Short mmCIF file of C-alpha atoms and ligand atoms in Angstrom, two decimals:
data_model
loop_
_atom_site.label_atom_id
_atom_site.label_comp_id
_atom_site.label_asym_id
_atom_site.label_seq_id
_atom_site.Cartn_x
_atom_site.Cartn_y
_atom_site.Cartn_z
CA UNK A 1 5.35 21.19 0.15
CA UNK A 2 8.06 18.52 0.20
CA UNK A 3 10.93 19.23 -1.52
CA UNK A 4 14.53 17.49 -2.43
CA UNK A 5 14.28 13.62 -3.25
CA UNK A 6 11.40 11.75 -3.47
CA UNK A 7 13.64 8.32 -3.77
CA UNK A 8 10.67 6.72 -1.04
CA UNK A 9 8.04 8.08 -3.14
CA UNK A 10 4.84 5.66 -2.55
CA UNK A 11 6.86 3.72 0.04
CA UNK A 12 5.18 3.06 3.15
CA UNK A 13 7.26 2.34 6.81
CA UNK A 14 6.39 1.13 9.71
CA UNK A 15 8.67 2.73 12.23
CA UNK A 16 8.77 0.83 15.57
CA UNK A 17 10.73 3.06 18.12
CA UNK A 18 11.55 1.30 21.45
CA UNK A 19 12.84 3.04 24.52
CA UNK A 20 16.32 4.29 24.61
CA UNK A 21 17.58 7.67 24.49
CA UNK A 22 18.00 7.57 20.80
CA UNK A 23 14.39 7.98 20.39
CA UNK A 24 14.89 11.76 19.93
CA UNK A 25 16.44 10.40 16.63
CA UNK A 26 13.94 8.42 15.74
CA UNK A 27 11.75 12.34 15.14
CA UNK A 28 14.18 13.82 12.65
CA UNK A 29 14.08 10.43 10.75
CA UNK A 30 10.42 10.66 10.15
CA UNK A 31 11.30 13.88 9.04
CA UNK A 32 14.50 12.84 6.62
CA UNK A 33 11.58 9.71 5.44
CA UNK A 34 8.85 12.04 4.72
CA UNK A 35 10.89 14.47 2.69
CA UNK A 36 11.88 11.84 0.09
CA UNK A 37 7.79 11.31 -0.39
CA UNK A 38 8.19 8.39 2.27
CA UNK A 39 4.94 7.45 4.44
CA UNK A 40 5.45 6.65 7.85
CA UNK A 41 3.70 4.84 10.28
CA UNK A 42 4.98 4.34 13.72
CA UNK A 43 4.77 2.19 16.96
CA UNK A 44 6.07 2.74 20.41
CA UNK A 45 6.81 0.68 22.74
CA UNK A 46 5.65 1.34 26.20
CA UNK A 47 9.35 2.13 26.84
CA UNK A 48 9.36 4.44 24.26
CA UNK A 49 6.79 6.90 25.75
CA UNK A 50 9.61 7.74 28.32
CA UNK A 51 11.65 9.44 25.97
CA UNK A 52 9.06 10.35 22.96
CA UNK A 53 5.58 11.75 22.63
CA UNK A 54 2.88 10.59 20.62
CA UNK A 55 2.11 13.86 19.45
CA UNK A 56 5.26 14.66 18.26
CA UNK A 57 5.54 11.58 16.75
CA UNK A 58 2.18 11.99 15.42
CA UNK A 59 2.55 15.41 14.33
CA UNK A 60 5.68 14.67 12.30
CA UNK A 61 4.65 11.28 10.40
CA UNK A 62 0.92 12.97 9.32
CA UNK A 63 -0.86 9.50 11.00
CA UNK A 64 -1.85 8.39 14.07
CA UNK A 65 0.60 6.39 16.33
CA UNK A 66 -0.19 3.23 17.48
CA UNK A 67 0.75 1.96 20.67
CA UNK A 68 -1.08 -1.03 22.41
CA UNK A 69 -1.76 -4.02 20.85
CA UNK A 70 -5.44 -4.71 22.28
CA UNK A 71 -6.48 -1.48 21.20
CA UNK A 72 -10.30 -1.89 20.35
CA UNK A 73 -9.88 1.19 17.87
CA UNK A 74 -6.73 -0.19 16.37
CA UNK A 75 -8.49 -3.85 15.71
CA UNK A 76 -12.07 -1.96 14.35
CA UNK A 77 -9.35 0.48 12.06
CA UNK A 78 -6.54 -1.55 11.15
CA UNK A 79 -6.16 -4.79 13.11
CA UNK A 80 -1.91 -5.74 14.16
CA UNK A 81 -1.85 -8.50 11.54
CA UNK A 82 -2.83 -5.70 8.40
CA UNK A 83 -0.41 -3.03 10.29
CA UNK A 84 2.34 -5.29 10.04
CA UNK A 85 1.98 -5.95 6.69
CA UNK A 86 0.68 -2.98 4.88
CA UNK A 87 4.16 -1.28 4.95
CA UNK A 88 7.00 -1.90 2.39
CA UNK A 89 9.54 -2.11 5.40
CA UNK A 90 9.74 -2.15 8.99
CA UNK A 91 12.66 -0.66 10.70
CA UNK A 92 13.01 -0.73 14.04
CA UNK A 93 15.32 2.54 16.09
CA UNK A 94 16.41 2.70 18.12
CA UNK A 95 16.49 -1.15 18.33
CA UNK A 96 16.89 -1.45 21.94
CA UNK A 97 18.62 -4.79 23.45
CA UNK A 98 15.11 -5.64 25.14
CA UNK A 99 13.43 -5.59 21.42
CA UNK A 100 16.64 -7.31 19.87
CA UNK A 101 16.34 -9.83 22.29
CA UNK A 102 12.18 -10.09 21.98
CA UNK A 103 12.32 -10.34 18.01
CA UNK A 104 15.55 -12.96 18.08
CA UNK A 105 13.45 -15.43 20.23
CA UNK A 106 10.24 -14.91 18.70
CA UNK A 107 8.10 -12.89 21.76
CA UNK A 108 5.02 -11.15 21.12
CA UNK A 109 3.66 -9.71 24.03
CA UNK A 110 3.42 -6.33 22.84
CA UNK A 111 2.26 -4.23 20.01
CA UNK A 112 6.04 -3.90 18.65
CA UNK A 113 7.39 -7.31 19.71
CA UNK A 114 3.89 -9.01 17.94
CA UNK A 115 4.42 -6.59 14.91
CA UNK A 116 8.01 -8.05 14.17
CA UNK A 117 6.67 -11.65 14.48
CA UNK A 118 3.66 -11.11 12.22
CA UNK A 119 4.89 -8.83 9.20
CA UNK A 120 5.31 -10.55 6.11
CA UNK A 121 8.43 -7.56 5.45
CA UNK A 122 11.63 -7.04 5.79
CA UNK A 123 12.95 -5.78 9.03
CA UNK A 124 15.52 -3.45 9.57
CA UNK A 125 17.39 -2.88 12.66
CA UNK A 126 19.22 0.33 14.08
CA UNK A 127 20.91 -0.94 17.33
CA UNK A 128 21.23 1.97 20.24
CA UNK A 129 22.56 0.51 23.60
CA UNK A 130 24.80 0.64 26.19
CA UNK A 131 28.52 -0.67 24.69
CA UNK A 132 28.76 -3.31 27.23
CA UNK A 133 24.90 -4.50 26.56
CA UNK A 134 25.77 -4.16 22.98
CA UNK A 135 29.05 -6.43 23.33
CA UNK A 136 27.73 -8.49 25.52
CA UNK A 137 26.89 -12.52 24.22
CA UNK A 138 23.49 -12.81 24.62
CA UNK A 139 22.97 -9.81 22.73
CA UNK A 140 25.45 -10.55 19.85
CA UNK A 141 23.63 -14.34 19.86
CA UNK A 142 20.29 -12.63 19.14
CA UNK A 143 21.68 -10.40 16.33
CA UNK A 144 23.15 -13.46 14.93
CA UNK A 145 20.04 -15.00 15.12
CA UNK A 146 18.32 -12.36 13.79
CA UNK A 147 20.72 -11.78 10.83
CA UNK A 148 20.38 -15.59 9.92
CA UNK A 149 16.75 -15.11 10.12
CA UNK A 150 17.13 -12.28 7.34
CA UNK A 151 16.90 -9.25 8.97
CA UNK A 152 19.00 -6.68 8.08
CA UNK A 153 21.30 -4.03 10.73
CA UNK A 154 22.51 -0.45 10.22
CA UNK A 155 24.69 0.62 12.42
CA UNK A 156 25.46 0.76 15.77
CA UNK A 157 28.24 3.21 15.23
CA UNK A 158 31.08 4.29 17.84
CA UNK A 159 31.49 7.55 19.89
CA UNK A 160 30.10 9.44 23.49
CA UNK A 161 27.23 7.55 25.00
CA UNK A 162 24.89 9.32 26.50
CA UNK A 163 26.10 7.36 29.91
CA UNK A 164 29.43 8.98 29.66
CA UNK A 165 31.18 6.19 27.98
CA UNK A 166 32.88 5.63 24.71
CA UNK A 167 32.20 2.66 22.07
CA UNK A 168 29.71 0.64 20.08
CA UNK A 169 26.55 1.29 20.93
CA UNK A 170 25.20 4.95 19.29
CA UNK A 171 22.53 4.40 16.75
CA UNK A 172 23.46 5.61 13.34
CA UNK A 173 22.41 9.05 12.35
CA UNK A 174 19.45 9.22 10.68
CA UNK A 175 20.87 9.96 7.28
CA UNK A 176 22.61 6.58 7.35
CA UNK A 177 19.03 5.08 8.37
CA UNK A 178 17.44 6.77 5.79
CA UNK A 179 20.39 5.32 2.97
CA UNK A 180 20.09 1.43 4.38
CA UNK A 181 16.21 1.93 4.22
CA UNK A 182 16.67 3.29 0.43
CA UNK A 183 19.45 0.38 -0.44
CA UNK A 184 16.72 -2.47 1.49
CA UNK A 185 13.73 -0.91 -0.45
CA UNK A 186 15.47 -1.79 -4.07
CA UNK A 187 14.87 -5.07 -3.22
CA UNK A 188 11.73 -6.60 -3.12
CA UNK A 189 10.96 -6.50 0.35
CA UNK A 190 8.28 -9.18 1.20
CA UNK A 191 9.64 -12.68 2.96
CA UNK A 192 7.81 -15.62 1.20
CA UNK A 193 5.97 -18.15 2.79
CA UNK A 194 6.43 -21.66 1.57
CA UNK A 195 4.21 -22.80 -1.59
CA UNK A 196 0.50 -23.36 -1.11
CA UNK A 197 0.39 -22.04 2.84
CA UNK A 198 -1.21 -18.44 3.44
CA UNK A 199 -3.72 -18.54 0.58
CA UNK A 200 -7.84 -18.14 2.42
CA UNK A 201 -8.93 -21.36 2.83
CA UNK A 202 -11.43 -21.75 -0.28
CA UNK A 203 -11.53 -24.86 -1.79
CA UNK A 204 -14.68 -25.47 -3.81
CA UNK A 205 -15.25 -21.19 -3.98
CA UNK A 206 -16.93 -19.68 -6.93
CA UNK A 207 -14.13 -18.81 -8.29
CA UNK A 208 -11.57 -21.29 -7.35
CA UNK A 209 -8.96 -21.95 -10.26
CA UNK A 210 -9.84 -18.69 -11.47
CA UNK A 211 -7.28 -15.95 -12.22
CA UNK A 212 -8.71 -12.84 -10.92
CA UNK A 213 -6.50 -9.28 -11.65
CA UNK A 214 -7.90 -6.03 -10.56
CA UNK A 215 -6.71 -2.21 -10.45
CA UNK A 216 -7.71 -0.23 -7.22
CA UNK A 217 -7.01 3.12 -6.12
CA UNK A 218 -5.79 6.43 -7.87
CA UNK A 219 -3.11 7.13 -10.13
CA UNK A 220 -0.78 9.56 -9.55
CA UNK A 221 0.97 11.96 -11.87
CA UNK A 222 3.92 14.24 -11.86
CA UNK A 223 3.91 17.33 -12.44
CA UNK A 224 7.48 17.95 -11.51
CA UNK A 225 9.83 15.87 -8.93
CA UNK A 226 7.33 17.29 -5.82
CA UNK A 227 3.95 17.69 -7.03
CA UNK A 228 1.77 15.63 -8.48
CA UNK A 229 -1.91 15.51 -10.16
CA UNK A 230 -4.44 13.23 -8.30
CA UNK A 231 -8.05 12.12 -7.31
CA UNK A 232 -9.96 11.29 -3.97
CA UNK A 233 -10.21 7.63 -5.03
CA UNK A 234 -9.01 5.80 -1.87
CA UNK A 235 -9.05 1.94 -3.20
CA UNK A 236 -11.69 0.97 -1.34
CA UNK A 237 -13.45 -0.72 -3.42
CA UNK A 238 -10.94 -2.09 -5.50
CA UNK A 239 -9.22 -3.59 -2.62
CA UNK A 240 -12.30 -5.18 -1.19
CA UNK A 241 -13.09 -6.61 -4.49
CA UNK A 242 -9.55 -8.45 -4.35
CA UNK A 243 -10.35 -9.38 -0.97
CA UNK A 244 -13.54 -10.98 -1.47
CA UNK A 245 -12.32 -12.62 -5.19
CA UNK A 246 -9.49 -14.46 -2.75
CA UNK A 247 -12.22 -15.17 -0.70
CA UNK A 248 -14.15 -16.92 -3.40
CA UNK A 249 -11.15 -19.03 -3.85
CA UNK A 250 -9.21 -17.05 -7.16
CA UNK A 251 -6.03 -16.38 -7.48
CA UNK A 252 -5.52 -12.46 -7.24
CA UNK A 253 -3.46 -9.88 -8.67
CA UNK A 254 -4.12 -6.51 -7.27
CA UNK A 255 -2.34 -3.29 -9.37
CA UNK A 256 -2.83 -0.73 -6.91
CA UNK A 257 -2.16 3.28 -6.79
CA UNK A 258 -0.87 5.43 -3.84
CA UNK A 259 -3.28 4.74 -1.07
CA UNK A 260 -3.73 4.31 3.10
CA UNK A 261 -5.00 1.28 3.16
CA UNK A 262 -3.48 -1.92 3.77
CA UNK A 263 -2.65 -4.41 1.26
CA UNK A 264 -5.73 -7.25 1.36
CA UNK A 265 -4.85 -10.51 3.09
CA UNK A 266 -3.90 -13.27 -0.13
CA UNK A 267 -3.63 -10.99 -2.30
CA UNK A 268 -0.57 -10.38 -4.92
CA UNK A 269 -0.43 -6.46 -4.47
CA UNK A 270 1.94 -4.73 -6.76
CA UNK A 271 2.34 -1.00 -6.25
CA UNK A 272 2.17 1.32 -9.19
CA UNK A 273 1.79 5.39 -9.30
CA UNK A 274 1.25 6.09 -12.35
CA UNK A 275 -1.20 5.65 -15.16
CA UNK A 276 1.68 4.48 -17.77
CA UNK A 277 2.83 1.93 -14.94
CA UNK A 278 -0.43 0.89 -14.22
CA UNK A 279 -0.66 -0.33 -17.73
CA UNK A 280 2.66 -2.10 -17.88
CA UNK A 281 1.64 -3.70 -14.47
CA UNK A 282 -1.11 -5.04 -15.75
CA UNK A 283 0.31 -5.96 -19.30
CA UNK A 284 3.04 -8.06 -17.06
CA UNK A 285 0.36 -9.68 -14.96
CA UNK A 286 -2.03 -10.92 -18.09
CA UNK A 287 -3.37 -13.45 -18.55
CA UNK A 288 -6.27 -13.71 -16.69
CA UNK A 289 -9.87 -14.76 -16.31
CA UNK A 290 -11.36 -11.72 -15.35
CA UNK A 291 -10.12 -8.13 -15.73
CA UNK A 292 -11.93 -5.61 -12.97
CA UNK A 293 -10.80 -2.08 -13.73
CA UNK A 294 -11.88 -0.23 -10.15
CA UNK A 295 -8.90 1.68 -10.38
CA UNK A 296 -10.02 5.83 -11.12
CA UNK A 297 -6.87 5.96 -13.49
CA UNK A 298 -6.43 9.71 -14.39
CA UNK A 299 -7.06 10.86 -17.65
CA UNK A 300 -4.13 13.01 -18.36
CA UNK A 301 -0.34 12.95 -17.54
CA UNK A 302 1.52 16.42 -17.61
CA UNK A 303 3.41 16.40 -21.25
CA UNK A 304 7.24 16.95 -20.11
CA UNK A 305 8.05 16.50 -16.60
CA UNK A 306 10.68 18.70 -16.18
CA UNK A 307 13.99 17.31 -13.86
CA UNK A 308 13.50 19.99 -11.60
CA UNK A 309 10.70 21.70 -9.24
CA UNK A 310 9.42 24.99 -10.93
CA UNK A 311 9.98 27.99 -8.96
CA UNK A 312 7.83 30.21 -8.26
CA UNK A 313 7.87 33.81 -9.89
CA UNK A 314 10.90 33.35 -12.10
CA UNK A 315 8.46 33.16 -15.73
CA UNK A 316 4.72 33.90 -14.20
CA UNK A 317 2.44 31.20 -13.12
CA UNK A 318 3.12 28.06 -14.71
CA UNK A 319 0.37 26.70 -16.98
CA UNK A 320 0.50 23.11 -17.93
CA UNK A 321 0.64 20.85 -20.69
CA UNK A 322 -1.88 17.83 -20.31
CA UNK A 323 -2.08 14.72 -22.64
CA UNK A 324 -3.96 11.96 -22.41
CA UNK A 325 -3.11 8.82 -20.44
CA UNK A 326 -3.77 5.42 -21.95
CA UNK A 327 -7.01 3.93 -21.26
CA UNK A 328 -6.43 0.86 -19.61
CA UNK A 329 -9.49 -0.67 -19.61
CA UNK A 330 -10.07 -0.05 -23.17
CA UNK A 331 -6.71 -1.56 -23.94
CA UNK A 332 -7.48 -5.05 -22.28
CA UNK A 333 -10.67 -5.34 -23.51
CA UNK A 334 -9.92 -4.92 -26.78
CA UNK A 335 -6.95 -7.34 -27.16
CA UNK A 336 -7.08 -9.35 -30.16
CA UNK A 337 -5.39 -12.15 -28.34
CA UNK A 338 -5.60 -13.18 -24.83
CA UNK A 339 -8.15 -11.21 -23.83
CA UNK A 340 -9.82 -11.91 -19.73
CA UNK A 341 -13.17 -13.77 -20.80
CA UNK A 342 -15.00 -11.25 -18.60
CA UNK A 343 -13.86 -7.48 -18.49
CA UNK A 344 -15.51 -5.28 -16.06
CA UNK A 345 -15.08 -1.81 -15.72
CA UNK A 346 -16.50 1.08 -13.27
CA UNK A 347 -18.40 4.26 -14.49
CA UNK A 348 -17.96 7.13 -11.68
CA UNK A 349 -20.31 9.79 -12.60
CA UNK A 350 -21.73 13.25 -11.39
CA UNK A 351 -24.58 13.09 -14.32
CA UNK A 352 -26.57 11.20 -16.58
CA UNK A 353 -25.60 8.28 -14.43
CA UNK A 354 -26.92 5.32 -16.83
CA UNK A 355 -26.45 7.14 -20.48
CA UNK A 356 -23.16 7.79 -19.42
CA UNK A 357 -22.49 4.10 -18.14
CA UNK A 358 -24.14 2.39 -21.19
CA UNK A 359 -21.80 4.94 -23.83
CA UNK A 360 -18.63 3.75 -21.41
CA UNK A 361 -19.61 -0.50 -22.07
CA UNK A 362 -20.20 0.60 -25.74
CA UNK A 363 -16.73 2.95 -26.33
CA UNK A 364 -14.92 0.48 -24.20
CA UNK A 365 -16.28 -2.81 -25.77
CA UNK A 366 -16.39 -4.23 -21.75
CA UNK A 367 -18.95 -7.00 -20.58
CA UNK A 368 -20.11 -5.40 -17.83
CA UNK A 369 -20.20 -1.70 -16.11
CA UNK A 370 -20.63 -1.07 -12.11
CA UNK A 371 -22.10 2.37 -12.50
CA UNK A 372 -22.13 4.98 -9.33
CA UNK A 373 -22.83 8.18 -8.95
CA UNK A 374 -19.73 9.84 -7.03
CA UNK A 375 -21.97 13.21 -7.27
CA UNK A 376 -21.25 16.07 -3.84
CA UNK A 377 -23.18 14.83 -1.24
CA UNK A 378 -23.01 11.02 -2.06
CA UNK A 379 -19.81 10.54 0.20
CA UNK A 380 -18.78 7.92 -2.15
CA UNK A 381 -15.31 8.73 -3.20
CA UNK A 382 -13.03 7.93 0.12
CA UNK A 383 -16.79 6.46 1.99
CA UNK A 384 -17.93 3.05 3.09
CA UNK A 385 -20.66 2.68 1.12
CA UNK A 386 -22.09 2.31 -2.53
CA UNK A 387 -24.76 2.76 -4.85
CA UNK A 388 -24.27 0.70 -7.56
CA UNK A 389 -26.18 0.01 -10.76
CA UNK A 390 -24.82 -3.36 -13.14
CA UNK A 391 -24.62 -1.93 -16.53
CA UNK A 392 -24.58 -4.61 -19.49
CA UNK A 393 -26.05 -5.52 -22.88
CA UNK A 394 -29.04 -7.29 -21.50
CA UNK A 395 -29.62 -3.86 -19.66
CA UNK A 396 -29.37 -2.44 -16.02
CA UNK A 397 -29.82 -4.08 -12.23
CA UNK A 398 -29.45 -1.44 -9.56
CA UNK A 399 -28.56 -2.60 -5.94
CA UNK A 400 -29.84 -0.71 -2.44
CA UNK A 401 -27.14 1.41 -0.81
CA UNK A 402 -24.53 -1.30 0.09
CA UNK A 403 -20.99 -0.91 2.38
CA UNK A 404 -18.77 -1.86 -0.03
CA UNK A 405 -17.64 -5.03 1.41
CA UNK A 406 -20.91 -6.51 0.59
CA UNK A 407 -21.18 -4.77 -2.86
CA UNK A 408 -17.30 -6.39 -3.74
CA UNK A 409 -18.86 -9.91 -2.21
CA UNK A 410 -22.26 -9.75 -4.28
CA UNK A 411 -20.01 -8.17 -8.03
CA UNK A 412 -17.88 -11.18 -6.98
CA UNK A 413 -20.93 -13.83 -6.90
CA UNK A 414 -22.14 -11.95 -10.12
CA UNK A 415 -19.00 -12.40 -11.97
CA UNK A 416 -18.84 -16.11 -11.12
CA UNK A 417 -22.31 -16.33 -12.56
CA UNK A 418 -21.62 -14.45 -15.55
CA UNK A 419 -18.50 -16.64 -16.17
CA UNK A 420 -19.67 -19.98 -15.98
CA UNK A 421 -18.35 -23.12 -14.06
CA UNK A 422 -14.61 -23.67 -14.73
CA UNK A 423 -14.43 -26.51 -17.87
CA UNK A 424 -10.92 -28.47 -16.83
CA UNK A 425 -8.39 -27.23 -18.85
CA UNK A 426 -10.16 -23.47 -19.52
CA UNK A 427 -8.51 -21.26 -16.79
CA UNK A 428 -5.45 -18.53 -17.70
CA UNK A 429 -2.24 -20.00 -18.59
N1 CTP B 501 -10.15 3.66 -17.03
C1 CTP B 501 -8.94 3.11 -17.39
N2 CTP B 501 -7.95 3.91 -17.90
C2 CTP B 501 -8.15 5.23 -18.06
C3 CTP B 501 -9.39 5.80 -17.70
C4 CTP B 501 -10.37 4.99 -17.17
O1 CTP B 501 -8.75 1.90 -17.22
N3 CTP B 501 -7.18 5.97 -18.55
C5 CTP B 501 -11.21 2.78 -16.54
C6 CTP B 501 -11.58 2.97 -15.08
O2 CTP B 501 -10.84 2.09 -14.25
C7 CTP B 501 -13.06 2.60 -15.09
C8 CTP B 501 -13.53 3.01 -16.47
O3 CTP B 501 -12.36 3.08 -17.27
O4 CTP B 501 -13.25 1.21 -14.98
C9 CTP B 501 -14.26 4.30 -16.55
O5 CTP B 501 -13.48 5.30 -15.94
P1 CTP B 501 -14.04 6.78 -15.83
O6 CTP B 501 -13.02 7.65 -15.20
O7 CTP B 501 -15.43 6.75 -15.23
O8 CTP B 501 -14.24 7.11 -17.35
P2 CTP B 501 -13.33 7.75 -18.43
O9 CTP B 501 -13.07 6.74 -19.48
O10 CTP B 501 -12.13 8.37 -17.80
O11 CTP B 501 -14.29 8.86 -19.03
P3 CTP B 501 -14.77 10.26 -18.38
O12 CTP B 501 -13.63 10.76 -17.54
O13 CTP B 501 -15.04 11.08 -19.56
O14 CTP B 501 -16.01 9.96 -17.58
#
């Protein structure tokens, strides 16, 4: 169980450790990263395997490590591009004068050096060199350069080098790491690209001009500052719905949960945890065409999270205090003004798949209902693949087993359908 802070609660790093003696660092970091409710993710450089294991690193950060960058396993799971851009921040430590020097002058001919060139994040750096390679010009030019390209540095700090000499050079402790990570994260961390470039290609799509905004994953919720309540939803789904609505040529707004998964390409992702910010996320992010409520929002919130964790043993077992969350689906399709001109929610059920779905479209007053049965044995919650029935007035259309991929590109052709061609002048304002 974690315990202490959970300031990086929801916060995902990618950890790029290249090969200096400081590495050994770089373990008790994960460590200090994962206690505040951090996730980490690392990458080593080829360097790095000198003075780290993958296990250990693996073992700490709870995920896989990644290390080469034509990795046919990496590319089927999670190709370089989406690792470099599903985290909230990439720091690099130790940042070693080779990597320093790679990132500064734009090099990608490794996993780490193609990671700092691709992300679409922040990058911190936590020098750890030699004194006289840190002083030296070529490496102050490419922190200069680096700096002016707005990446930020903690550290290097003075004192004993492992080499026997004293200066500039040590990489900061990791508790110093940990608070430049925390200050960098208040900020929002994503660089920009200029106006109308990294958008899919779509013109003419089905939904082009469209305003598309979609919740995905689960929500997560307190029960005191360490534990939480939460499902098995893992945003599948919702994410490859947002995926193939940018595809289709709509402008997307993704309110996600906690989940593993990376962030879909052209895709405004904002990260929530709970159901209550869920709800103000999407609130914020109205007005919209359509409204696609994937998201397996819990149903109840624990009624006064205390400030502190509850010990065990001092007054019994705990029992807790539930009340209901908002329903956010509900909410949107029922606003009196600006409401989405399609609302679509999902009906996961274990029974009375299609009474159950039909009562949701009625209680909810939603156009449509994407009905599956999430039942033991299906291997839908967390799985690849779908069962889906469409679930509206007019009455039901169930689709074969599909991966979900193809179930989010056919609900996406459905919803254009359903929604007519775009009149000029009729799209969200
Ligand atoms: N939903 C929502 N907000 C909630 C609960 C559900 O927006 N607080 C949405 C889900 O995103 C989904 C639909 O409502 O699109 C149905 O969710 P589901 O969990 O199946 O139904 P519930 O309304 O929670 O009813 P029950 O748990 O009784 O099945």
């Amino acid at each position: 169980m974690l315990q202490g802070k959970t300031t990086l609660q929801g916060k995902q790093i990618l950890l790029v450790i290249g090969g200096g003696i400081a590495a050994y660092k770089s373990l008790d970091l994960i460590r200090r990263l994962r206690e505040r409710g951090g996730s980490v993710r690392a990458v080593l450089t080829p360097a790095a395997l000198h003075f780290v294991t993958p296990l250990s690193i693996a073992s700490l950060s709870g995920n896989r490590v990644h290390e080469e960058l034509f990795s046919l396993i990496d590319e089927a799971e999670m190709g370089h591009i989406e690792l470099s851009r599903a985290a909230d921040l990439v720091v690099v430590a130790p940042a070693t004068a080779d990597l320093i020097a790679k990132a500064a002058n734009g090099l990608a001919n490794d996993l780490a050096s193609t990671l700092l060139l691709a992300t679409d994040k922040k990058i911190l750096m936590a020098p750890a060199m030699n004194l006289r390679m840190w002083l030296h010009p070529a490496t102050a030019r490419n922190v200069q350069r680096l700096k002016a390209d707005g990446a930020a540095f903690v550290g290097p700090a003075d004192g004993d080098m492992a080499c026997g000499e004293y200066g500039p050079g040590r990489m900061s402790e990791p508790l110093e790491i940990v608070a430049a990570i925390e200050a960098a994260l208040m900020q929002d961390t994503t660089v920009p690209l200029p106006p109308g470039v990294g958008r899919p290609r779509t013109v003419g799509g089905s939904l082009a001009g469209r305003k598309v905004l979609i919740t995905s994953g689960p929500t997560l919720e307190p029960i005191d500052p360490v534990r939480y309540i939460a499902n098995r939803s893992s945003g599948r789904q919702g994410h490859a719905i947002a995926r193939a609505a940018a595809l289709a040529g709509a402008e997307v707004v993704l309110v996600t949960g906690p989940v593993s998964i990376p962030d879909p390409a052209g895709v405004d992702t904002r990260h929530v945890e709970t159901a209550r910010e869920m709800l103000a996320c999407v609130d914020a992010a109205l007005p919209a065409d359509i409204f696609v409520s994937a998201a397996a929002v819990a149903d109840w919130r624990v009624d006064e999270v205390g400030g502190n964790k509850i010990k065990k043993g001092l007054a019994g077992t705990p029992s807790l205090s539930l009340i209901e969350n908002p329903d956010i689906l509900a909410h949107v399709a029922q606003l009196a003004q600006g409401r989405p001109g399609l609302v679509v929610g999902f009906a996961a059920e274990t029974e009375k798949l299609l009474d159950n779905a039909r009562a949701k479209l009625a209680r909810k007053r939603c156009d449509l209902i994407v009905a599956n049965d999430v039942g033991e044995g299906t291997g839908v919650m967390g799985g690849l693949s779908n069962t889906v029935h469409l679930v509206t007035l007019d009455g039901v259309e169930s689709w074969p087993p599909l991966d979900k991929d193809e179930v989010a590109r056919r609900l996406i052709e459905k919803m254009a359908a359903l929604f007519g061609p775009l009149a000029s002048g009729d799209q969200a304002q």
